CSV table of C-alpha atoms and ligand atoms in Angstrom, one decimal:
chain,number,residue,atom,x,y,z
Z,274,MET,CA,-5.0,-31.2,1.1
Z,275,LYS,CA,-6.3,-33.2,-1.9
Z,276,LYS,CA,-9.0,-34.8,0.1
Z,277,HIS,CA,-10.6,-31.3,0.9
Z,278,ASP,CA,-10.4,-29.9,-2.6
Z,279,GLN,CA,-14.1,-30.4,-3.2
Z,280,ALA,CA,-15.2,-29.2,0.2
Z,281,ALA,CA,-17.3,-26.1,1.0
Z,282,PRO,CA,-15.6,-22.8,1.5
Z,283,GLU,CA,-16.2,-22.9,5.2
Z,284,THR,CA,-14.3,-26.3,5.4
Z,285,LEU,CA,-11.6,-25.1,3.1
Z,286,ALA,CA,-11.0,-21.9,5.2
Z,287,VAL,CA,-10.2,-24.1,8.2
Z,288,HIS,CA,-8.1,-26.9,6.4
Z,289,ALA,CA,-6.6,-25.5,3.2
Z,290,GLY,CA,-2.8,-25.3,3.1
Z,291,VAL,CA,-2.3,-27.4,6.3
Z,292,ARG,CA,0.1,-30.1,5.6
Z,293,LYS,CA,1.0,-32.5,8.3
Z,294,GLY,CA,4.7,-32.4,8.5
Z,295,GLU,CA,7.4,-34.6,10.2
Z,296,PHE,CA,6.1,-34.0,13.7
Z,297,LEU,CA,2.4,-33.8,12.7
Z,298,PRO,CA,1.6,-30.3,13.8
Z,299,ALA,CA,-2.1,-29.4,13.5
Z,300,VAL,CA,-1.1,-25.9,12.1
Z,301,PRO,CA,1.9,-25.0,10.0
Z,302,PRO,CA,4.7,-23.9,12.3
Z,303,ILE,CA,6.6,-20.6,11.8
Z,304,PHE,CA,9.8,-21.3,9.8
Z,305,GLN,CA,11.5,-18.2,11.1
Z,306,THR,CA,14.6,-18.5,9.0
Z,307,SER,CA,16.1,-16.5,6.1
Z,308,THR,CA,18.0,-19.4,4.6
Z,309,PHE,CA,18.0,-23.2,4.5
Z,310,SER,CA,21.0,-25.6,4.7
Z,311,PHE,CA,21.8,-28.1,1.9
Z,312,ASP,CA,22.6,-31.8,2.6
Z,313,SER,CA,25.5,-31.5,0.1
Z,314,ALA,CA,26.9,-29.3,-2.6
Z,315,GLU,CA,25.2,-31.5,-5.2
Z,316,GLN,CA,21.7,-31.0,-3.5
Z,317,GLY,CA,22.2,-27.3,-3.3
Z,318,ALA,CA,23.1,-27.2,-7.0
Z,319,ALA,CA,20.1,-29.4,-7.8
Z,320,LEU,CA,17.7,-27.1,-6.0
Z,321,PHE,CA,19.1,-24.1,-7.8
Z,322,ALA,CA,18.5,-25.9,-11.0
Z,323,GLY,CA,14.9,-26.4,-10.1
Z,324,LYS,CA,15.3,-30.1,-9.3
Z,325,GLY,CA,14.3,-32.0,-6.2
Z,326,LYS,CA,12.2,-30.9,-3.2
Z,327,GLY,CA,13.5,-28.4,-0.7
Z,328,TYR,CA,14.0,-24.8,0.1
Z,329,ILE,CA,16.8,-22.5,-0.7
Z,330,TYR,CA,16.2,-19.0,0.7
Z,331,THR,CA,13.1,-17.4,2.2
Z,332,ARG,CA,12.6,-14.8,-0.6
Z,333,MET,CA,12.4,-17.7,-3.0
Z,334,GLY,CA,10.1,-19.9,-0.9
Z,335,ASN,CA,9.4,-20.8,2.7
Z,336,PRO,CA,7.1,-23.6,4.1
Z,337,THR,CA,5.1,-21.3,6.3
Z,338,VAL,CA,4.6,-18.8,3.3
Z,339,GLU,CA,3.9,-21.7,1.0
Z,340,ALA,CA,1.1,-23.0,3.3
Z,341,LEU,CA,-0.6,-19.7,3.0
Z,342,GLU,CA,-0.1,-19.4,-0.7
Z,343,THR,CA,-1.6,-23.0,-1.1
Z,344,ALA,CA,-4.6,-22.1,1.3
Z,345,ILE,CA,-5.6,-19.0,-0.8
Z,346,ALA,CA,-5.0,-20.7,-4.1
Z,347,ILE,CA,-7.4,-23.4,-2.9
Z,348,LEU,CA,-10.0,-20.9,-1.7
Z,349,GLU,CA,-9.9,-18.9,-5.0
Z,350,GLY,CA,-10.0,-22.2,-7.1
Z,351,GLY,CA,-6.7,-21.2,-8.8
Z,352,ALA,CA,-3.5,-23.1,-9.4
Z,353,LYS,CA,-0.9,-21.2,-7.3
Z,354,GLY,CA,-0.6,-18.3,-4.9
Z,355,LEU,CA,2.3,-15.8,-4.5
Z,356,ALA,CA,2.4,-14.0,-1.1
Z,357,CYS,CA,3.6,-10.4,-1.4
Z,358,GLY,CA,4.6,-7.8,1.2
Z,359,SER,CA,1.4,-5.7,0.7
Z,360,GLY,CA,-1.6,-5.5,-1.6
Z,361,MET,CA,0.2,-2.8,-3.6
Z,362,ALA,CA,3.2,-5.2,-3.9
Z,363,ALA,CA,0.9,-7.8,-5.2
Z,364,ILE,CA,-0.9,-5.4,-7.8
Z,365,HIS,CA,2.5,-4.0,-8.9
Z,366,THR,CA,4.2,-7.4,-9.3
Z,367,ALA,CA,1.2,-8.7,-11.3
Z,368,LEU,CA,0.9,-5.8,-13.6
Z,369,VAL,CA,4.7,-5.5,-14.2
Z,370,THR,CA,4.8,-9.3,-14.9
Z,371,LEU,CA,2.1,-9.1,-17.6
Z,372,LEU,CA,3.0,-5.7,-19.1
Z,373,LYS,CA,6.0,-4.2,-20.8
Z,374,ASN,CA,6.9,-0.9,-22.4
Z,375,GLY,CA,4.6,-0.1,-25.2
Z,376,ASP,CA,1.7,-2.2,-23.9
Z,377,HIS,CA,-1.8,-0.8,-22.9
Z,378,LEU,CA,-3.8,-1.4,-19.8
Z,379,VAL,CA,-7.6,-0.8,-19.4
Z,380,CYS,CA,-8.2,-0.2,-15.6
Z,381,SER,CA,-11.4,0.5,-13.6
Z,382,ASP,CA,-11.6,4.2,-12.6
Z,383,ALA,CA,-13.0,3.3,-9.2
Z,384,VAL,CA,-10.0,1.6,-7.6
Z,385,TYR,CA,-8.0,2.1,-4.3
Z,386,GLY,CA,-6.3,5.5,-4.8
Z,387,PRO,CA,-2.7,4.3,-4.9
Z,388,THR,CA,-3.6,1.7,-7.6
Z,389,CYS,CA,-4.8,4.6,-9.7
Z,390,THR,CA,-1.5,6.4,-9.0
Z,391,LEU,CA,0.6,3.3,-9.7
Z,392,VAL,CA,-1.1,2.9,-13.1
Z,393,GLY,CA,-1.4,6.6,-14.1
Z,394,LYS,CA,2.0,7.7,-12.9
Z,395,PHE,CA,4.6,5.0,-12.3
Z,396,LEU,CA,3.6,2.5,-15.0
Z,397,ALA,CA,3.2,5.4,-17.4
Z,398,ASP,CA,6.8,6.5,-16.6
Z,399,PHE,CA,7.9,3.0,-17.8
Z,400,GLY,CA,6.0,3.4,-21.1
Z,401,ILE,CA,3.0,1.4,-20.2
Z,402,GLU,CA,-0.1,3.2,-21.4
Z,403,SER,CA,-3.5,3.1,-19.6
Z,404,THR,CA,-7.2,4.0,-19.9
Z,405,MET,CA,-9.2,4.4,-16.8
Z,406,VAL,CA,-12.9,3.6,-17.5
Z,407,ASP,CA,-16.0,2.8,-15.6
Z,408,THR,CA,-15.8,-1.0,-16.0
Z,409,SER,CA,-19.5,-1.3,-14.9
Z,410,ASN,CA,-20.2,0.1,-18.4
Z,411,LEU,CA,-19.4,-2.8,-20.8
Z,412,ALA,CA,-19.5,-0.5,-23.9
Z,413,ALA,CA,-16.9,1.9,-22.3
Z,414,VAL,CA,-14.6,-1.2,-21.7
Z,415,LYS,CA,-15.0,-2.3,-25.3
Z,416,LYS,CA,-14.3,1.2,-26.5
Z,417,ALA,CA,-11.1,1.5,-24.4
Z,418,MET,CA,-9.6,-1.6,-26.0
Z,419,ARG,CA,-6.6,-0.9,-28.4
Z,420,PRO,CA,-4.5,-3.4,-30.4
Z,421,ASN,CA,-1.8,-3.3,-27.8
Z,422,THR,CA,-4.1,-3.8,-24.8
Z,423,LYS,CA,-2.6,-6.7,-22.8
Z,424,VAL,CA,-4.5,-6.5,-19.5
Z,425,ILE,CA,-7.9,-5.4,-18.2
Z,426,TYR,CA,-7.6,-4.7,-14.5
Z,427,VAL,CA,-10.9,-4.7,-12.5
Z,428,GLU,CA,-11.7,-4.0,-8.9
Z,429,THR,CA,-15.2,-5.1,-8.1
Z,430,PRO,CA,-16.9,-3.8,-6.0
Z,431,GLY,CA,-14.8,-0.7,-6.6
Z,432,ASN,CA,-13.3,1.2,-3.7
Z,433,PRO,CA,-15.1,3.3,-2.4
Z,434,THR,CA,-18.0,3.7,-4.8
Z,435,LEU,CA,-18.9,-0.1,-4.7
Z,436,VAL,CA,-19.7,0.1,-8.4
Z,437,VAL,CA,-20.0,-3.6,-9.6
Z,438,SER,CA,-18.4,-4.7,-12.9
Z,439,ASP,CA,-19.5,-7.8,-14.9
Z,440,LEU,CA,-16.6,-10.2,-14.7
Z,441,ALA,CA,-17.8,-12.8,-17.2
Z,442,ALA,CA,-18.6,-10.1,-19.8
Z,443,ILE,CA,-15.3,-8.3,-19.3
Z,444,ALA,CA,-13.3,-11.7,-19.4
Z,445,GLU,CA,-14.8,-12.3,-22.9
Z,446,VAL,CA,-13.8,-8.8,-24.0
Z,447,ALA,CA,-10.3,-9.4,-22.6
Z,448,HIS,CA,-9.8,-12.9,-24.1
Z,449,GLN,CA,-11.2,-12.0,-27.6
Z,450,ALA,CA,-8.5,-9.3,-27.7
Z,451,GLY,CA,-5.8,-11.7,-26.5
Z,452,ALA,CA,-5.6,-9.8,-23.2
Z,453,ARG,CA,-5.6,-11.1,-19.6
Z,454,LEU,CA,-8.2,-10.2,-16.9
Z,455,VAL,CA,-6.7,-9.3,-13.6
Z,456,VAL,CA,-9.2,-8.8,-10.7
Z,457,ASP,CA,-8.6,-7.3,-7.3
Z,458,ASN,CA,-10.9,-9.4,-5.1
Z,459,THR,CA,-10.0,-7.7,-1.8
Z,460,PHE,CA,-13.6,-6.4,-1.0
Z,461,MET,CA,-15.3,-9.7,-1.4
Z,462,SER,CA,-12.7,-12.3,-0.4
Z,463,PRO,CA,-12.9,-15.7,-2.0
Z,464,ILE,CA,-15.8,-16.6,0.4
Z,465,LEU,CA,-18.2,-14.2,-1.4
Z,466,GLN,CA,-16.7,-14.0,-4.9
Z,467,GLN,CA,-14.4,-16.2,-7.0
Z,468,PRO,CA,-13.3,-14.3,-10.1
Z,469,PHE,CA,-11.8,-17.4,-11.8
Z,470,ARG,CA,-15.4,-18.8,-12.1
Z,471,TRP,CA,-16.2,-15.9,-14.3
Z,472,GLY,CA,-13.1,-16.0,-16.4
Z,473,ALA,CA,-10.4,-14.0,-14.6
Z,474,ASP,CA,-6.8,-15.1,-15.3
Z,475,VAL,CA,-5.2,-13.5,-12.2
Z,476,VAL,CA,-6.6,-12.5,-8.8
Z,477,VAL,CA,-4.9,-10.1,-6.4
Z,478,HIS,CA,-5.6,-9.4,-2.8
Z,479,SER,CA,-4.7,-7.1,-0.1
Z,480,LEU,CA,-4.3,-9.6,2.8
Z,481,THR,CA,-4.3,-6.6,5.0
Z,482,LYS,CA,-8.1,-6.6,4.8
Z,483,PHE,CA,-10.6,-9.5,5.2
Z,484,LEU,CA,-8.2,-12.5,4.7
Z,485,ASN,CA,-6.1,-11.6,7.7
Z,486,GLY,CA,-9.1,-9.8,9.3
Z,487,HIS,CA,-7.5,-8.6,12.5
Z,488,ALA,CA,-5.9,-5.3,11.4
Z,489,ASP,CA,-2.4,-6.4,12.5
Z,490,VAL,CA,-0.7,-7.5,9.3
Z,491,VAL,CA,0.1,-5.7,6.0
Z,492,GLY,CA,0.2,-8.3,3.1
Z,493,GLY,CA,-0.8,-9.1,-0.5
Z,494,MET,CA,-1.4,-12.2,-2.6
Z,495,ILE,CA,-1.4,-12.9,-6.3
Z,496,VAL,CA,-3.3,-16.1,-7.5
Z,497,VAL,CA,-2.8,-17.5,-11.0
Z,498,LYS,CA,-5.5,-19.6,-12.5
Z,499,GLU,CA,-3.2,-21.7,-14.7
Z,500,GLU,CA,-0.2,-23.7,-13.4
Z,501,GLU,CA,1.7,-22.7,-16.6
Z,502,ASP,CA,1.6,-19.0,-15.6
Z,503,TYR,CA,3.2,-19.6,-12.2
Z,504,PRO,CA,7.0,-19.9,-13.2
Z,505,LEU,CA,7.0,-16.4,-14.7
Z,506,PHE,CA,5.2,-14.8,-11.8
Z,507,ARG,CA,7.4,-16.6,-9.4
Z,508,LYS,CA,10.5,-15.5,-11.1
Z,509,ALA,CA,9.2,-11.9,-11.2
Z,510,LEU,CA,8.4,-11.9,-7.5
Z,511,ASN,CA,11.7,-13.4,-6.6
Z,512,HIS,CA,13.5,-10.7,-8.5
Z,513,PHE,CA,11.3,-7.8,-7.5
Z,514,GLY,CA,11.7,-9.0,-3.9
Z,515,GLY,CA,8.4,-7.8,-2.3
Z,516,VAL,CA,7.6,-11.0,-0.4
Z,517,LEU,CA,5.7,-11.7,2.7
Z,518,PRO,CA,7.7,-12.8,5.7
Z,519,PRO,CA,6.9,-16.1,7.6
Z,520,MET,CA,5.5,-14.5,10.7
Z,521,GLU,CA,3.0,-12.5,8.8
Z,522,SER,CA,2.1,-15.6,6.6
Z,523,PHE,CA,1.4,-17.5,9.8
Z,524,LEU,CA,-0.9,-14.8,11.1
Z,525,VAL,CA,-2.8,-14.4,7.9
Z,526,HIS,CA,-3.3,-18.2,7.7
Z,527,ARG,CA,-4.6,-18.2,11.2
Z,528,GLY,CA,-7.0,-15.4,10.3
Z,529,ILE,CA,-8.4,-17.3,7.4
Z,530,LYS,CA,-9.7,-20.0,9.7
Z,531,THR,CA,-12.5,-17.7,10.7
Z,532,LEU,CA,-12.9,-16.0,7.3
Z,533,ALA,CA,-16.2,-17.7,6.4
Z,534,LEU,CA,-17.8,-16.9,9.8
Z,535,ARG,CA,-16.5,-13.3,9.6
Z,536,MET,CA,-17.8,-12.7,6.1
Z,537,ARG,CA,-21.2,-13.9,7.1
Z,538,ARG,CA,-21.3,-11.7,10.0
Z,539,HIS,CA,-20.0,-8.7,8.0
Z,540,CYS,CA,-22.6,-9.2,5.4
Z,541,GLU,CA,-25.5,-9.5,7.9
Z,542,SER,CA,-24.4,-6.4,9.9
Z,543,ALA,CA,-23.6,-4.2,6.9
Z,544,PHE,CA,-26.9,-5.0,5.3
Z,545,LYS,CA,-28.8,-4.0,8.4
Z,546,ILE,CA,-26.7,-0.8,8.8
Z,547,ALA,CA,-27.1,0.1,5.0
Z,548,GLU,CA,-30.9,-0.4,5.3
Z,549,HIS,CA,-30.9,1.8,8.4
Z,550,LEU,CA,-28.9,4.5,6.8
Z,551,GLU,CA,-31.2,4.5,3.8
Z,552,THR,CA,-34.1,5.5,6.0
Z,553,HIS,CA,-32.2,8.1,8.1
Z,554,GLU,CA,-33.2,11.7,7.6
Z,555,GLN,CA,-29.7,13.1,7.7
Z,556,VAL,CA,-28.6,10.6,4.9
Z,557,GLU,CA,-28.8,11.7,1.2
Z,558,TRP,CA,-27.8,8.3,-0.4
Z,559,VAL,CA,-26.4,4.9,0.3
Z,560,ARG,CA,-24.5,2.5,-1.8
Z,561,TYR,CA,-24.3,-1.2,-0.8
Z,562,PRO,CA,-24.3,-4.1,-3.3
Z,563,SER,CA,-27.1,-6.0,-1.5
Z,564,LEU,CA,-29.4,-3.1,-1.3
Z,565,LYS,CA,-32.1,-3.2,-4.1
Z,566,SER,CA,-31.3,0.5,-4.8
Z,567,HIS,CA,-27.8,-0.5,-6.0
Z,568,PRO,CA,-27.5,0.0,-9.7
Z,569,GLN,CA,-25.9,-3.4,-10.3
Z,570,TYR,CA,-28.0,-5.2,-7.5
Z,571,GLU,CA,-28.9,-8.2,-9.9
Z,572,LEU,CA,-25.3,-8.6,-11.2
Z,573,SER,CA,-24.0,-8.4,-7.7
Z,574,ARG,CA,-26.4,-11.3,-6.7
Z,575,LYS,CA,-25.3,-13.3,-9.6
Z,576,GLN,CA,-21.6,-12.9,-9.2
Z,577,ALA,CA,-21.2,-12.8,-5.4
Z,578,THR,CA,-22.9,-14.5,-2.5
Z,579,GLY,CA,-23.0,-11.4,-0.3
Z,580,GLY,CA,-22.5,-7.7,-0.2
Z,581,GLY,CA,-19.5,-7.5,2.0
Z,582,ALA,CA,-18.7,-5.1,4.8
Z,583,VAL,CA,-18.2,-1.9,3.1
Z,584,ILE,CA,-20.9,0.8,2.7
Z,585,SER,CA,-20.5,4.2,1.2
Z,586,PHE,CA,-23.0,7.0,1.8
Z,587,GLY,CA,-23.4,10.7,1.5
Z,588,LEU,CA,-24.9,13.0,4.2
Z,589,LYS,CA,-27.2,15.9,3.7
Z,590,GLY,CA,-24.9,18.9,4.2
Z,591,GLY,CA,-22.1,17.2,2.2
Z,592,VAL,CA,-18.5,17.4,3.3
Z,593,GLU,CA,-19.0,19.4,6.3
Z,594,ALA,CA,-21.7,17.0,7.6
Z,595,GLY,CA,-19.5,14.1,6.9
Z,596,ARG,CA,-16.5,15.7,8.8
Z,597,ARG,CA,-18.8,16.3,11.8
Z,598,MET,CA,-19.9,12.7,11.7
Z,599,MET,CA,-16.5,11.3,11.7
Z,600,ASN,CA,-15.5,13.5,14.6
Z,601,ALA,CA,-18.5,12.4,16.6
Z,602,VAL,CA,-18.3,8.6,16.3
Z,603,GLY,CA,-17.2,6.6,19.5
Z,604,LEU,CA,-17.3,2.9,19.0
Z,605,CYS,CA,-16.6,3.2,15.3
Z,606,THR,CA,-12.9,4.1,14.7
Z,607,LEU,CA,-11.8,6.9,12.5
Z,608,ALA,CA,-9.3,5.1,10.4
Z,609,VAL,CA,-8.5,3.9,7.0
Z,610,SER,CA,-8.2,0.3,5.8
Z,611,LEU,CA,-11.2,-2.1,6.0
Z,612,GLY,CA,-12.0,-5.8,6.5
Z,613,GLY,CA,-11.1,-6.0,10.1
Z,614,VAL,CA,-13.2,-7.1,13.1
Z,615,GLU,CA,-13.6,-3.6,14.2
Z,616,THR,CA,-15.9,-1.0,12.4
Z,617,LEU,CA,-13.8,1.7,10.7
Z,618,ILE,CA,-15.0,5.0,9.1
Z,619,GLN,CA,-13.2,7.4,6.8
Z,620,HIS,CA,-13.4,10.1,4.2
Z,621,PRO,CA,-12.0,8.9,0.9
Z,622,ALA,CA,-11.6,12.2,-0.9
Z,623,SER,CA,-9.2,13.5,1.8
Z,624,MET,CA,-7.8,10.1,2.9
Z,625,THR,CA,-7.6,6.9,0.8
Z,626,HIS,CA,-8.2,8.5,-2.6
Z,627,ALA,CA,-6.5,11.9,-2.0
Z,628,SER,CA,-3.4,10.8,-4.0
Z,629,MET,CA,-5.6,10.3,-7.2
Z,630,GLY,CA,-6.2,14.0,-7.5
Z,631,ALA,CA,-9.6,15.8,-8.0
Z,632,GLU,CA,-9.9,15.1,-11.7
Z,633,ALA,CA,-9.6,11.3,-11.4
Z,634,ARG,CA,-11.9,11.3,-8.4
Z,635,LYS,CA,-14.5,13.2,-10.4
Z,636,HIS,CA,-14.1,10.7,-13.2
Z,637,ALA,CA,-14.6,7.8,-10.8
Z,638,ASN,CA,-17.6,9.5,-9.1
Z,639,ILE,CA,-15.9,9.7,-5.7
Z,640,GLY,CA,-17.6,12.8,-4.4
Z,641,ASP,CA,-16.2,15.0,-1.6
Z,642,GLY,CA,-19.3,14.1,0.4
Z,643,LEU,CA,-18.7,10.4,0.3
Z,644,VAL,CA,-18.1,8.7,3.7
Z,645,ARG,CA,-17.0,5.0,3.9
Z,646,ILE,CA,-17.7,2.6,6.6
Z,647,SER,CA,-16.2,-1.0,7.0
Z,648,VAL,CA,-18.6,-2.8,9.2
Z,649,GLY,CA,-16.9,-5.0,11.8
Z,650,ILE,CA,-18.2,-8.0,13.8
Z,651,GLU,CA,-19.4,-6.1,16.9
Z,652,ASP,CA,-23.0,-6.2,18.0
Z,653,VAL,CA,-24.8,-4.5,15.2
Z,654,ASP,CA,-27.1,-2.6,17.4
Z,655,ASP,CA,-24.1,-1.1,19.2
Z,656,VAL,CA,-22.8,0.1,15.9
Z,657,ILE,CA,-26.1,1.5,14.8
Z,658,ALA,CA,-26.5,3.2,18.2
Z,659,ASP,CA,-23.0,4.9,17.7
Z,660,ILE,CA,-23.8,6.0,14.1
Z,661,ASP,CA,-27.2,7.4,15.3
Z,662,GLN,CA,-25.6,9.4,18.1
Z,663,ALA,CA,-23.0,10.7,15.6
Z,664,LEU,CA,-25.8,11.7,13.1
Z,665,GLU,CA,-27.7,13.4,16.0
Z,666,ALA,CA,-24.5,15.5,16.5
Z,667,VAL,CA,-24.6,16.4,12.9
Z,668,ALA,CA,-28.2,17.4,13.1
Z,669,ALA,CA,-27.7,19.4,16.3
Z,670,ALA,CA,-24.7,21.3,14.7
Z,671,LYS,CA,-27.0,22.1,11.7
Z,672,LYS,CA,-29.7,23.4,14.0
Z,673,ASP,CA,-27.1,25.6,16.0
Z,674,HIS,CA,-25.8,26.9,12.7
Z,675,SER,CA,-29.2,27.8,11.3
Z,676,GLU,CA,-30.3,29.4,14.7
Z,677,MET,CA,-27.1,31.5,14.6
Z,678,HIS,CA,-27.9,32.5,11.1
Z,679,VAL,CA,-31.5,33.5,12.0
Z,680,ALA,CA,-30.2,35.5,15.0
Z,681,ALA,CA,-27.6,37.2,12.8
Z,682,THR,CA,-30.2,38.4,10.2
T,164,LCS,N1,-6.8,-3.2,-3.1
T,164,LCS,C1,-7.8,-2.7,-2.5
T,164,LCS,C2,-9.2,-2.9,-3.0
T,164,LCS,C3,-7.5,-2.0,-1.3
T,164,LCS,O1,-8.6,-1.5,-0.7
T,164,LCS,C4,-6.3,-1.7,-0.9
T,164,LCS,C5,-6.0,-1.0,0.4
T,164,LCS,C6,-5.2,-2.3,-1.7
T,164,LCS,C7,-5.5,-3.0,-2.7
T,164,LCS,C8,-3.8,-2.1,-1.1
T,164,LCS,O2,-3.5,-3.0,-0.2
T,164,LCS,P1,-2.2,-2.8,0.9
T,164,LCS,O3,-1.1,-2.5,0.1
T,164,LCS,O4,-2.6,-1.6,1.7
T,164,LCS,O5,-2.2,-4.0,1.6
T,164,LCS,N2,-7.0,-0.2,0.8
T,164,LCS,C9,-7.0,0.7,1.8
T,164,LCS,C10,-8.2,1.5,2.1
T,164,LCS,O6,-9.2,1.5,1.5
T,164,LCS,N3,-7.9,2.1,3.2
T,164,LCS,O7,-6.6,1.9,3.6
T,164,LCS,C11,-6.0,1.0,2.7
């Protein structure tokens, strides 16, 4: 892959991680094996001692998995990737590798709900303290720092509020304090945002989303910026065990070939839908990073090359109106997850962010009326037509309700 290292992201998405092997396959084949045989007892012993080239056992490394790890490390501009069984496995492995009992973590308050629970409950049970802050507010990040802070964990744009945090400024705060910056880059993918360029030390992904792109794999990835960090992370993952199998690795690697095309389409369509929603009479507010009305619009333009696929918005009529809309959509699928080729719609307060609890949601500004759309790659006018008919159903229900109310009084 050396010759492609300087190529554009669109080129890297197609070629990164593809190594021509013995039979010159154009794509990495699936090494569907749990273990690898040794030529001799001496060679087996050498591999276990970390000497020589070869594979031992798929939890510790597999050519198909390694091809994917290489591809994503190249796309992110990092040193090495570590494929994990899910995004949550990647986040858990990364944090537990960097933190120990008695350490403190500063974490974005607007994060995927289970990340909030992982930090606030499970890491806390192991004596890792944390402070959840609005990381778009640099003063709040600085204030949250303690002498024992070892990691700042940022999700940007945040799920589901799409609040944008300044990675370069936060990296500086982290490094001045001797802490590491870990960034969840799931919402942007390396095509739109490369956190290492802004000073991050570790990037994590849910491969389940844009990188795979086809809603048929659950997976995660850790990417370390520095080669020297890799052995510790590899050892941790080998022992925690949450690795990605070869078949899933193959599928994600295949998905990545169209990542750049998909991201471009997601951005164009989501921007058009966000603009449309902003002018719709049933819609109270819209949040999308590429809209001028987004509070961190300028920062978002500096740090990323597009707004992504995800839009959050609130309807006039709050939770009830949102519920009606989700029940009225046809083409859009009522489902959690995001980043796939199909448009998905969901209600974070009762679904993806329910596990955080009401208090944490309030802190993170995740209102009960917030509806989230992940815009797919369908014809954008078909998606808009479906949204419009669902919003008409909301308006009709309101009209019926107010007529019933008038009749009853
Ligand atoms: N990070 C982000 C930003 C996510 O949105 C998710 C999942 C994860 C990590 C965890 O990844 P997983 O373990 O599922 O591969 N987000 C979801 C969501 O918003 N709806 O359903 C899943």
